Amino acid sequence: MESGQPSRTAYAAAAHRATHQVVESGRIFTDPLAVDLLGRDPADLAGEAAANPTRRLMRLFIAVRTRFAEDALAAAVATGTRQLVILGAGLDTFAYRNPHAAVGLRVFEVDHPATQEWKRTRLAQADIAVPPALTFAPVDFESGTLADGLAAAGFDPGVDTFFSWLGVVPYLTREAIVGTLRLVGGLGAASQVVFDYAEPPDSLPPDRRAAYEVRAGRVAGLGEPWISHFDPAELAGDLRGLGFDEIEDLGPEQIAARYFGLTTGRGGRAGGHVIRAGHPRTG
């Protein structure tokens, strides 16, 4: 990763969030800062979407996972959560429109230093102020750990915390994923984590397998290939083994029903998931 440049996939996710505001008017997830922070002409975003209709499903999935995470966060704040850690924050805008600032929600954005450098430049160019409740926690995982980065940023492990981990897990090894989940579950305070994942490609029907291969080839071409996939039942067992006693997992059928009012009648259909796992206070 070059200094002053974002991850290409982080930029692509931000472009999908911004395009959702333009093309679908933010119907699933409203983000008034997404387009400004990206720094793109809305007409160009709309034109690219029209020229690449196959990207619509990914765009809507990204909107859904963000909506799911922020709804879950709101419920957690209502029961006492006062820290939010955004892992792989990219161009996420939550901290700059934080509706829970008045009750004391503190936000930590964790990302590679190069991505954070570029983001802070974009914030200044877009005239978006960095709020006092936000702390940047730069972490280069080649030379440091998440625990060290959070500690240096002033994170309090004794405060109930919500971790938002979107668009990251597929790019990590299972060892790295389990290590992060173990850290989240090892806090003395109550903790929750939301992340997205994909089922193994061999579980997909032929038409969706072909679409998957196209998307996988695209991100691999950017130098950031998908590495990890999970069977939902096995993942649930792994999470319970790590002490997460509350699990809410939405697969394609549940996403279609909750956010689009659709019932396909194809129960158990494989695909992308977004999941919330809760770990009780241990102290």
CSV table of C-alpha atoms in Angstrom, one decimal, residues 76-274:
chain,number,residue,atom,x,y,z
A,76,ALA,CA,-26.5,-1.6,21.9
A,77,VAL,CA,-26.1,2.1,22.8
A,78,ALA,CA,-29.7,2.0,24.2
A,79,THR,CA,-28.4,-0.7,26.7
A,80,GLY,CA,-25.2,1.1,27.7
A,81,THR,CA,-22.6,0.6,25.0
A,82,ARG,CA,-20.4,3.7,24.9
A,83,GLN,CA,-17.5,2.7,22.6
A,84,LEU,CA,-17.5,1.9,18.9
A,85,VAL,CA,-14.5,0.4,17.2
A,86,ILE,CA,-14.6,0.5,13.4
A,87,LEU,CA,-12.2,-2.0,12.1
A,88,GLY,CA,-10.9,-1.3,8.6
A,89,ALA,CA,-12.8,2.0,8.7
A,90,GLY,CA,-11.8,3.1,5.2
A,91,LEU,CA,-14.1,6.0,4.2
A,92,ASP,CA,-16.8,5.1,6.7
A,93,THR,CA,-18.7,8.3,7.7
A,94,PHE,CA,-20.4,7.2,10.9
A,95,ALA,CA,-18.1,9.2,13.2
A,96,TYR,CA,-18.9,12.4,11.4
A,97,ARG,CA,-22.7,12.0,11.7
A,98,ASN,CA,-22.8,10.2,15.0
A,99,PRO,CA,-26.3,10.3,16.3
A,100,HIS,CA,-25.2,9.0,19.7
A,101,ALA,CA,-22.6,11.6,20.5
A,102,ALA,CA,-24.9,13.3,23.0
A,103,VAL,CA,-25.0,10.2,25.2
A,104,GLY,CA,-21.2,9.8,25.1
A,105,LEU,CA,-20.5,7.2,22.4
A,106,ARG,CA,-16.8,7.4,21.6
A,107,VAL,CA,-15.6,6.2,18.2
A,108,PHE,CA,-12.2,4.6,17.3
A,109,GLU,CA,-11.4,4.2,13.7
A,110,VAL,CA,-8.8,1.5,13.1
A,111,ASP,CA,-7.1,1.3,9.7
A,112,HIS,CA,-3.7,1.2,7.9
A,113,PRO,CA,-1.8,4.4,8.4
A,114,ALA,CA,-1.8,5.1,4.6
A,115,THR,CA,-5.6,4.8,4.3
A,116,GLN,CA,-6.0,7.1,7.3
A,117,GLU,CA,-3.6,9.6,5.9
A,118,TRP,CA,-5.6,9.7,2.6
A,119,LYS,CA,-8.9,9.9,4.5
A,120,ARG,CA,-7.9,12.8,6.6
A,121,THR,CA,-6.9,14.7,3.4
A,122,ARG,CA,-10.3,13.9,1.9
A,123,LEU,CA,-12.0,15.1,5.1
A,124,ALA,CA,-10.2,18.4,4.9
A,125,GLN,CA,-11.0,18.8,1.2
A,126,ALA,CA,-14.6,18.1,1.8
A,127,ASP,CA,-14.7,20.5,4.8
A,128,ILE,CA,-15.9,17.7,7.1
A,129,ALA,CA,-14.8,18.3,10.7
A,130,VAL,CA,-13.2,15.6,12.9
A,131,PRO,CA,-15.4,15.5,16.0
A,132,PRO,CA,-14.0,15.4,19.5
A,133,ALA,CA,-15.5,12.0,20.1
A,134,LEU,CA,-13.4,10.4,17.3
A,135,THR,CA,-10.0,8.9,17.8
A,136,PHE,CA,-7.9,7.6,14.9
A,137,ALA,CA,-6.1,4.4,15.7
A,138,PRO,CA,-3.6,3.7,12.9
A,139,VAL,CA,-2.4,0.0,12.9
A,140,ASP,CA,0.0,-1.5,10.5
A,141,PHE,CA,-0.5,-5.2,11.1
A,142,GLU,CA,3.0,-6.0,9.7
A,143,SER,CA,4.6,-4.2,12.6
A,144,GLY,CA,1.9,-4.0,15.4
A,145,THR,CA,-1.2,-5.5,16.8
A,146,LEU,CA,-4.8,-4.4,17.1
A,147,ALA,CA,-4.6,-4.6,20.9
A,148,ASP,CA,-1.5,-2.3,20.9
A,149,GLY,CA,-3.1,0.1,18.5
A,150,LEU,CA,-6.3,0.4,20.6
A,151,ALA,CA,-4.4,0.8,23.8
A,152,ALA,CA,-2.3,3.6,22.3
A,153,ALA,CA,-5.5,5.3,21.2
A,154,GLY,CA,-6.9,5.3,24.7
A,155,PHE,CA,-9.4,2.5,24.3
A,156,ASP,CA,-11.0,1.4,27.6
A,157,PRO,CA,-11.5,-2.5,27.7
A,158,GLY,CA,-13.8,-2.0,30.8
A,159,VAL,CA,-16.4,-0.1,28.8
A,160,ASP,CA,-19.2,-2.0,26.8
A,161,THR,CA,-18.0,-1.9,23.2
A,162,PHE,CA,-19.4,-2.5,19.7
A,163,PHE,CA,-17.1,-3.6,16.9
A,164,SER,CA,-18.0,-2.9,13.3
A,165,TRP,CA,-15.9,-5.0,11.0
A,166,LEU,CA,-17.4,-4.7,7.5
A,167,GLY,CA,-15.8,-5.6,4.2
A,168,VAL,CA,-12.7,-7.1,5.9
A,169,VAL,CA,-13.2,-10.7,7.0
A,170,PRO,CA,-13.1,-12.2,3.5
A,171,TYR,CA,-9.6,-10.8,2.9
A,172,LEU,CA,-8.1,-12.3,6.1
A,173,THR,CA,-6.8,-15.7,7.1
A,174,ARG,CA,-8.9,-17.7,9.5
A,175,GLU,CA,-6.1,-17.4,12.1
A,176,ALA,CA,-6.3,-13.6,11.9
A,177,ILE,CA,-10.1,-13.7,12.1
A,178,VAL,CA,-10.2,-15.9,15.1
A,179,GLY,CA,-7.5,-13.8,16.8
A,180,THR,CA,-9.6,-10.6,16.4
A,181,LEU,CA,-12.8,-12.4,17.6
A,182,ARG,CA,-10.9,-13.7,20.6
A,183,LEU,CA,-9.8,-10.2,21.5
A,184,VAL,CA,-13.4,-8.9,21.2
A,185,GLY,CA,-14.7,-11.7,23.3
A,186,GLY,CA,-11.9,-11.4,25.8
A,187,LEU,CA,-12.8,-7.9,27.0
A,188,GLY,CA,-14.1,-7.7,30.6
A,189,ALA,CA,-17.0,-5.5,29.4
A,190,ALA,CA,-19.9,-6.7,27.3
A,191,SER,CA,-19.0,-6.6,23.6
A,192,GLN,CA,-20.7,-7.1,20.2
A,193,VAL,CA,-19.3,-7.5,16.8
A,194,VAL,CA,-20.9,-7.2,13.3
A,195,PHE,CA,-19.1,-8.5,10.3
A,196,ASP,CA,-19.9,-9.9,6.8
A,197,TYR,CA,-18.7,-13.2,5.3
A,198,ALA,CA,-19.3,-15.4,2.3
A,199,GLU,CA,-20.1,-19.1,2.1
A,200,PRO,CA,-17.7,-21.4,0.3
A,201,PRO,CA,-18.1,-20.9,-3.5
A,202,ASP,CA,-18.7,-24.6,-4.0
A,203,SER,CA,-22.0,-24.2,-2.1
A,204,LEU,CA,-23.3,-21.8,-4.7
A,205,PRO,CA,-25.6,-22.7,-7.6
A,206,PRO,CA,-24.0,-22.5,-11.0
A,207,ASP,CA,-25.3,-19.1,-12.0
A,208,ARG,CA,-24.3,-17.5,-8.7
A,209,ARG,CA,-20.9,-19.3,-8.7
A,210,ALA,CA,-20.2,-17.7,-12.1
A,211,ALA,CA,-21.0,-14.2,-10.7
A,212,TYR,CA,-18.9,-15.0,-7.7
A,213,GLU,CA,-15.9,-15.9,-9.8
A,214,VAL,CA,-16.2,-12.6,-11.7
A,215,ARG,CA,-16.2,-10.6,-8.5
A,216,ALA,CA,-13.4,-12.7,-6.9
A,217,GLY,CA,-11.3,-12.2,-10.0
A,218,ARG,CA,-11.9,-8.4,-9.9
A,219,VAL,CA,-10.7,-8.0,-6.3
A,220,ALA,CA,-7.8,-10.5,-6.9
A,221,GLY,CA,-6.8,-8.3,-9.8
A,222,LEU,CA,-6.6,-5.3,-7.3
A,223,GLY,CA,-4.1,-7.3,-5.2
A,224,GLU,CA,-6.6,-8.0,-2.4
A,225,PRO,CA,-8.0,-11.5,-3.0
A,226,TRP,CA,-10.8,-13.1,-1.0
A,227,ILE,CA,-9.2,-15.7,1.3
A,228,SER,CA,-11.7,-17.0,3.8
A,229,HIS,CA,-15.2,-18.4,3.6
A,230,PHE,CA,-17.4,-19.9,6.2
A,231,ASP,CA,-20.2,-22.5,6.5
A,232,PRO,CA,-22.9,-20.7,8.7
A,233,ALA,CA,-23.4,-23.6,11.1
A,234,GLU,CA,-19.7,-24.1,11.6
A,235,LEU,CA,-19.2,-20.4,12.1
A,236,ALA,CA,-21.9,-20.3,14.7
A,237,GLY,CA,-20.2,-23.1,16.6
A,238,ASP,CA,-16.9,-21.4,16.4
A,239,LEU,CA,-18.4,-18.2,17.8
A,240,ARG,CA,-20.1,-20.0,20.7
A,241,GLY,CA,-16.8,-21.6,21.4
A,242,LEU,CA,-15.3,-18.2,21.8
A,243,GLY,CA,-18.0,-17.2,24.3
A,244,PHE,CA,-20.4,-15.3,22.0
A,245,ASP,CA,-23.8,-16.4,23.3
A,246,GLU,CA,-26.1,-14.3,21.1
A,247,ILE,CA,-25.8,-14.7,17.3
A,248,GLU,CA,-28.0,-13.1,14.6
A,249,ASP,CA,-27.0,-14.2,11.1
A,250,LEU,CA,-28.7,-13.0,8.0
A,251,GLY,CA,-28.2,-14.9,4.8
A,252,PRO,CA,-29.6,-14.0,1.3
A,253,GLU,CA,-33.2,-15.2,2.2
A,254,GLN,CA,-33.3,-13.1,5.4
A,255,ILE,CA,-31.7,-10.1,3.8
A,256,ALA,CA,-34.2,-10.2,0.9
A,257,ALA,CA,-37.2,-10.4,3.3
A,258,ARG,CA,-36.0,-7.8,5.9
A,259,TYR,CA,-34.8,-5.1,3.6
A,260,PHE,CA,-36.5,-5.7,0.3
A,261,GLY,CA,-39.8,-7.3,1.3
A,262,LEU,CA,-39.1,-10.3,-0.9
A,263,THR,CA,-39.7,-14.0,-0.4
A,264,THR,CA,-38.0,-16.1,-3.0
A,265,GLY,CA,-39.1,-19.5,-1.8
A,266,ARG,CA,-35.6,-20.8,-2.1
A,267,GLY,CA,-34.9,-21.5,1.6
A,268,GLY,CA,-31.3,-22.0,2.6
A,269,ARG,CA,-29.9,-20.3,-0.5
A,270,ALA,CA,-26.2,-19.8,-0.2
A,271,GLY,CA,-24.4,-16.4,-0.5
A,272,GLY,CA,-23.2,-13.4,1.4
A,273,HIS,CA,-24.1,-13.0,5.1
A,274,VAL,CA,-24.0,-10.3,7.7
